[in-house]
Short mmCIF file of C-alpha atoms in Angstrom, two decimals:
data_model
loop_
_atom_site.label_atom_id
_atom_site.label_comp_id
_atom_site.label_asym_id
_atom_site.label_seq_id
_atom_site.Cartn_x
_atom_site.Cartn_y
_atom_site.Cartn_z
CA MET T 1 -14.41 9.84 0.57
CA CYS T 2 -17.25 11.81 2.26
CA LEU T 3 -20.55 10.79 3.70
CA ILE T 4 -22.98 9.54 0.99
CA ILE T 5 -26.71 9.31 1.54
CA PRO T 6 -28.45 7.36 -1.30
CA ALA T 7 -31.17 9.29 -3.12
CA GLN T 8 -33.70 6.55 -2.38
CA TYR T 9 -32.97 6.49 1.30
CA LYS T 10 -35.76 7.67 3.71
CA SER T 11 -35.74 7.06 7.45
CA SER T 12 -38.80 5.19 8.66
CA ILE T 13 -38.58 6.88 12.14
CA GLY T 14 -37.83 10.45 13.29
CA VAL T 15 -34.52 11.86 14.63
CA ILE T 16 -35.45 11.60 18.30
CA GLN T 17 -36.93 8.15 17.91
CA THR T 18 -33.73 7.10 16.06
CA GLN T 19 -31.61 8.23 19.04
CA GLN T 20 -33.86 6.19 21.30
CA ALA T 21 -33.64 3.20 19.04
CA ILE T 22 -29.84 3.37 19.08
CA LYS T 23 -29.86 3.34 22.89
CA ASP T 24 -32.33 0.46 23.02
CA LEU T 25 -30.26 -1.51 20.57
CA LYS T 26 -26.98 -0.84 22.46
CA ASP T 27 -28.50 -1.75 25.81
CA TYR T 28 -29.96 -4.96 24.50
CA PHE T 29 -26.81 -6.01 22.55
CA GLU T 30 -24.58 -5.21 25.57
CA GLN T 31 -26.57 -7.41 27.91
CA ARG T 32 -26.85 -10.31 25.50
CA LEU T 33 -23.15 -10.22 24.55
CA SER T 34 -22.18 -10.22 28.24
CA GLU T 35 -24.40 -13.20 28.93
CA GLU T 36 -23.31 -15.25 25.92
CA LEU T 37 -19.56 -14.79 26.32
CA LYS T 38 -19.48 -14.49 30.12
CA LEU T 39 -18.10 -10.96 30.23
CA THR T 40 -17.96 -8.37 33.04
CA ARG T 41 -18.21 -4.66 32.16
CA VAL T 42 -15.20 -2.47 33.01
CA SER T 43 -14.24 1.10 32.34
CA SER T 44 -11.46 1.72 29.77
CA PRO T 45 -8.94 4.55 29.35
CA LEU T 46 -9.22 7.32 26.73
CA PHE T 47 -5.47 7.88 26.84
CA VAL T 48 -2.37 5.96 28.02
CA LEU T 49 1.29 6.57 28.63
CA PRO T 50 3.28 5.44 25.52
CA GLU T 51 5.93 3.75 27.60
CA THR T 52 3.37 1.29 29.00
CA GLY T 53 3.07 -0.29 25.54
CA THR T 54 -0.72 -0.63 25.90
CA ASN T 55 -1.67 1.53 22.89
CA ASP T 56 -2.38 -0.34 19.68
CA ASN T 57 -0.42 0.32 16.47
CA LEU T 58 -3.31 -1.02 14.30
CA ASN T 59 -1.57 -1.78 10.93
CA GLY T 60 1.74 -0.45 12.25
CA VAL T 61 1.70 2.84 10.30
CA GLU T 62 -1.08 4.89 11.94
CA LYS T 63 0.17 7.54 14.36
CA ALA T 64 -1.62 8.08 17.71
CA VAL T 65 -2.84 11.55 18.70
CA ASN T 66 -0.75 12.74 21.61
CA PHE T 67 -0.54 15.69 24.02
CA ASN T 68 1.37 16.90 27.02
CA VAL T 69 0.02 16.75 30.59
CA PRO T 70 1.76 19.61 32.45
CA ASN T 71 0.92 18.29 35.89
CA ILE T 72 3.11 15.18 35.35
CA ASN T 73 5.26 16.60 32.55
CA LYS T 74 4.64 13.67 30.32
CA ASN T 75 3.12 13.01 26.89
CA VAL T 76 0.16 10.72 26.67
CA GLU T 77 -1.50 9.08 23.64
CA ILE T 78 -5.18 8.86 22.93
CA VAL T 79 -5.94 5.14 22.37
CA GLN T 80 -6.42 3.83 18.83
CA SER T 81 -7.53 0.43 20.03
CA LEU T 82 -7.61 -1.42 23.37
CA ALA T 83 -6.17 -4.68 21.93
CA LYS T 84 -3.13 -4.56 24.25
CA TRP T 85 -4.69 -2.78 27.19
CA LYS T 86 -7.37 -5.49 27.47
CA ARG T 87 -4.81 -8.26 27.95
CA VAL T 88 -3.11 -6.32 30.71
CA ALA T 89 -6.57 -5.71 32.30
CA LEU T 90 -7.32 -9.43 32.25
CA LYS T 91 -4.16 -10.14 34.18
CA LYS T 92 -4.60 -7.16 36.51
CA TYR T 93 -8.17 -8.14 37.46
CA GLY T 94 -7.31 -11.78 37.84
CA PHE T 95 -10.01 -13.26 35.64
CA GLU T 96 -10.18 -17.07 35.51
CA THR T 97 -10.26 -19.15 32.30
CA GLY T 98 -13.53 -18.78 30.45
CA ARG T 99 -14.31 -15.32 31.85
CA GLY T 100 -13.56 -11.94 30.47
CA ILE T 101 -14.27 -8.20 30.17
CA TYR T 102 -16.11 -5.87 27.82
CA THR T 103 -16.23 -2.12 27.60
CA ASP T 104 -17.69 0.69 25.47
CA MET T 105 -14.45 1.89 23.90
CA ASN T 106 -13.89 5.39 22.57
CA ALA T 107 -10.81 6.28 20.49
CA ILE T 108 -9.38 8.62 17.90
CA ARG T 109 -7.81 7.40 14.69
CA LYS T 110 -6.62 10.45 12.82
CA ASP T 111 -5.34 8.44 9.87
CA GLU T 112 -8.59 6.57 9.26
CA GLU T 113 -9.90 6.52 5.68
CA LEU T 114 -13.27 8.17 6.04
CA ASP T 115 -16.56 6.91 4.58
CA ASN T 116 -20.09 6.07 5.67
CA ILE T 117 -18.95 3.57 8.35
CA HIS T 118 -15.48 4.89 9.30
CA SER T 119 -14.79 8.02 11.34
CA ILE T 120 -11.72 9.49 13.11
CA TYR T 121 -13.92 9.07 16.24
CA VAL T 122 -14.29 5.42 17.27
CA ASP T 123 -17.20 4.20 19.44
CA GLN T 124 -17.40 0.40 19.67
CA TRP T 125 -17.87 -2.52 22.01
CA ASP T 126 -14.58 -4.08 22.94
CA TRP T 127 -14.12 -7.42 24.73
CA GLU T 128 -11.47 -9.95 25.73
CA LYS T 129 -11.56 -13.22 27.67
CA VAL T 130 -9.11 -15.73 29.02
CA ILE T 131 -8.67 -19.09 27.25
CA THR T 132 -6.10 -21.88 27.63
CA LYS T 133 -3.30 -22.53 25.16
CA GLU T 134 -5.09 -25.76 24.22
CA GLU T 135 -8.14 -23.65 23.18
CA ARG T 136 -6.12 -21.68 20.63
CA THR T 137 -7.93 -23.52 17.82
CA THR T 138 -10.14 -22.84 14.77
CA ASP T 139 -12.93 -24.63 16.60
CA THR T 140 -12.69 -22.15 19.51
CA LEU T 141 -12.78 -19.23 17.05
CA LYS T 142 -15.73 -20.52 15.06
CA SER T 143 -17.68 -21.37 18.22
CA THR T 144 -17.19 -17.80 19.50
CA VAL T 145 -18.22 -16.38 16.12
CA LYS T 146 -21.43 -18.39 16.21
CA LYS T 147 -22.22 -17.10 19.69
CA ILE T 148 -21.66 -13.52 18.60
CA PHE T 149 -23.78 -14.06 15.49
CA SER T 150 -26.65 -15.42 17.67
CA VAL T 151 -26.51 -12.08 19.64
CA PHE T 152 -26.73 -10.16 16.39
CA LYS T 153 -29.75 -12.26 15.38
CA ALA T 154 -31.47 -11.75 18.67
CA THR T 155 -30.80 -8.00 18.47
CA GLU T 156 -32.24 -7.83 14.97
CA ASP T 157 -35.44 -9.57 16.23
CA PHE T 158 -35.57 -7.19 19.19
CA VAL T 159 -35.29 -4.08 17.05
CA SER T 160 -37.87 -5.26 14.48
CA LYS T 161 -40.41 -5.96 17.31
CA GLN T 162 -39.68 -2.64 19.06
CA TYR T 163 -39.85 -0.64 15.81
CA PRO T 164 -42.14 -2.44 13.34
CA SER T 165 -41.64 0.28 10.70
CA ILE T 166 -37.99 -0.68 10.27
CA GLU T 167 -37.32 -2.98 7.34
CA GLU T 168 -37.85 -6.66 8.03
CA ASN T 169 -35.00 -8.94 9.15
CA ILE T 170 -32.30 -9.61 6.64
CA LEU T 171 -29.80 -11.80 8.47
CA PRO T 172 -29.65 -15.54 7.48
CA GLN T 173 -30.15 -18.34 9.95
CA GLU T 174 -26.40 -19.17 10.03
CA ILE T 175 -23.17 -17.33 9.31
CA THR T 176 -20.93 -18.63 6.52
CA PHE T 177 -17.22 -19.38 7.16
CA ILE T 178 -14.44 -18.86 4.62
CA THR T 179 -10.67 -18.23 4.81
CA SER T 180 -9.06 -15.23 3.11
CA GLN T 181 -7.13 -17.59 0.90
CA GLU T 182 -10.31 -19.53 -0.12
CA LEU T 183 -11.89 -16.17 -0.84
CA GLU T 184 -9.00 -15.17 -3.10
CA ASP T 185 -9.12 -18.49 -4.89
CA LEU T 186 -12.88 -17.99 -5.44
CA TYR T 187 -12.51 -14.42 -6.80
CA PRO T 188 -8.86 -14.12 -8.01
CA ASN T 189 -9.60 -11.17 -10.31
CA LEU T 190 -11.30 -9.04 -7.67
CA THR T 191 -9.73 -6.75 -5.02
CA PRO T 192 -10.10 -7.76 -1.33
CA LYS T 193 -12.99 -5.29 -0.88
CA GLU T 194 -14.67 -6.50 -4.00
CA ARG T 195 -14.38 -10.11 -2.79
CA GLU T 196 -16.04 -9.15 0.50
CA ASN T 197 -18.89 -7.46 -1.37
CA ALA T 198 -19.36 -10.50 -3.61
CA ILE T 199 -19.32 -13.15 -0.86
CA CYS T 200 -21.60 -11.09 1.38
CA LYS T 201 -24.12 -10.42 -1.33
CA LYS T 202 -24.35 -14.20 -1.83
CA TYR T 203 -24.49 -15.36 1.83
CA LYS T 204 -25.56 -12.18 3.73
CA ALA T 205 -23.40 -12.96 6.78
CA VAL T 206 -19.83 -14.13 6.45
CA PHE T 207 -16.78 -14.70 8.72
CA ILE T 208 -13.51 -14.32 6.81
CA GLN T 209 -10.76 -16.16 8.71
CA GLY T 210 -7.00 -15.56 8.49
CA ILE T 211 -6.25 -11.85 7.96
CA GLY T 212 -2.80 -10.23 8.08
CA ASP T 213 -0.49 -12.75 6.37
CA ILE T 214 0.55 -12.81 2.72
CA LEU T 215 -1.74 -14.74 0.40
CA LYS T 216 -0.68 -16.78 -2.63
CA SER T 217 -1.06 -13.68 -4.78
CA GLY T 218 1.68 -11.99 -2.75
CA GLU T 219 -0.78 -9.51 -1.32
CA LYS T 220 -2.57 -9.31 2.04
CA HIS T 221 -6.37 -9.44 2.30
CA ASP T 222 -6.08 -6.62 4.86
CA GLY T 223 -3.50 -5.39 7.41
CA ARG T 224 -3.19 -6.44 10.98
CA SER T 225 -0.55 -5.46 13.55
CA PRO T 226 1.84 -8.44 14.07
CA ASP T 227 1.62 -8.28 17.89
CA TYR T 228 -2.14 -8.34 18.06
CA ASP T 229 -4.11 -11.35 16.61
CA ASP T 230 -2.68 -14.62 15.52
CA TRP T 231 -3.02 -14.20 11.69
CA THR T 232 -4.28 -17.81 11.32
CA LEU T 233 -6.85 -17.53 14.15
CA ASN T 234 -8.47 -14.18 13.50
CA GLY T 235 -11.03 -12.69 11.10
CA ASP T 236 -13.89 -10.31 10.43
CA ILE T 237 -17.65 -10.68 10.69
CA LEU T 238 -19.19 -9.07 7.69
CA PHE T 239 -22.92 -8.51 6.85
CA TYR T 240 -24.52 -7.53 3.58
CA ASP T 241 -25.86 -4.00 3.54
CA PRO T 242 -28.70 -3.78 0.99
CA LEU T 243 -28.81 0.02 1.14
CA PHE T 244 -25.30 0.35 -0.24
CA ASP T 245 -25.24 -3.04 -1.93
CA SER T 246 -21.96 -3.90 -0.18
CA ALA T 247 -20.30 -5.62 2.79
CA ILE T 248 -20.13 -3.94 6.16
CA GLU T 249 -17.71 -5.06 8.92
CA LEU T 250 -19.41 -5.55 12.25
CA SER T 251 -16.62 -7.19 14.18
CA SER T 252 -12.82 -7.62 13.85
CA MET T 253 -11.67 -10.31 16.24
CA GLY T 254 -9.30 -13.12 16.90
CA ILE T 255 -7.35 -15.30 19.21
CA ARG T 256 -4.26 -13.38 20.42
CA VAL T 257 -0.70 -14.19 19.61
CA ASP T 258 1.24 -16.57 21.77
CA LYS T 259 5.03 -16.64 21.93
CA GLU T 260 5.39 -18.71 18.75
CA ALA T 261 2.92 -16.71 16.70
CA LEU T 262 4.33 -13.37 17.89
CA ASP T 263 7.87 -14.45 16.96
CA TYR T 264 6.79 -15.58 13.48
CA GLN T 265 4.64 -12.50 12.76
CA LEU T 266 7.26 -9.98 13.94
CA LYS T 267 9.83 -11.57 11.65
CA LYS T 268 7.37 -11.71 8.70
CA ALA T 269 6.51 -8.03 9.19
CA ASN T 270 10.12 -7.04 9.73
CA CYS T 271 9.14 -5.47 13.15
CA GLU T 272 11.42 -7.32 15.53
#
């Protein structure tokens, strides 16, 4: 799929002003996210040594771009995600419980399915924080989602005040929570993507919890690497995009696997 620009679309600000607006938005969002989640900014790698195990396998089938570094006579891989690297960084930097890191992550995903919001070049905020085993609960997950949503809401208000010509605010006052199984039960005849579009059109902002495991239908809602999130304690933040009349994913997040979850998920995915 290629880039599609709707016939009715017309930017309300010029190209240069758009670039400035993007910077203003990112600066504001970065600061608010750091404050809300108690995160410290760190620099992240663009490539890693495969033998460190710190590159992410995403769904387990995507292949990382690699190249040889003659000076050390080793192959390195361009990161696909920092999911594993961040956990190592938390240990390395010695962060205490309740604190964490964030970074402006760049990556290449050569196997990405391309559309208006997916590119082989990735530029996204990435974060990770330390919690206790006792905090590995749905309540912790939902509380964190609500905090992130409050940052989105504040950012939307900021942009609309800075650039009055941009369309008025569209986010609801609260985000709606639903599990992937509840969503399948609600729309059994729709595909996972169609379900996302339907629920987001209704509620405008939705968190779908529990992605990666097999649903009652025998299918997954979406793929997740088995050594990344706990499939019962993860999910996606989705907003309704009125321009394309569809859901748009703004955050994929979750509580990481512990020993028990890792063992279960590796067996389930036949990846031991």
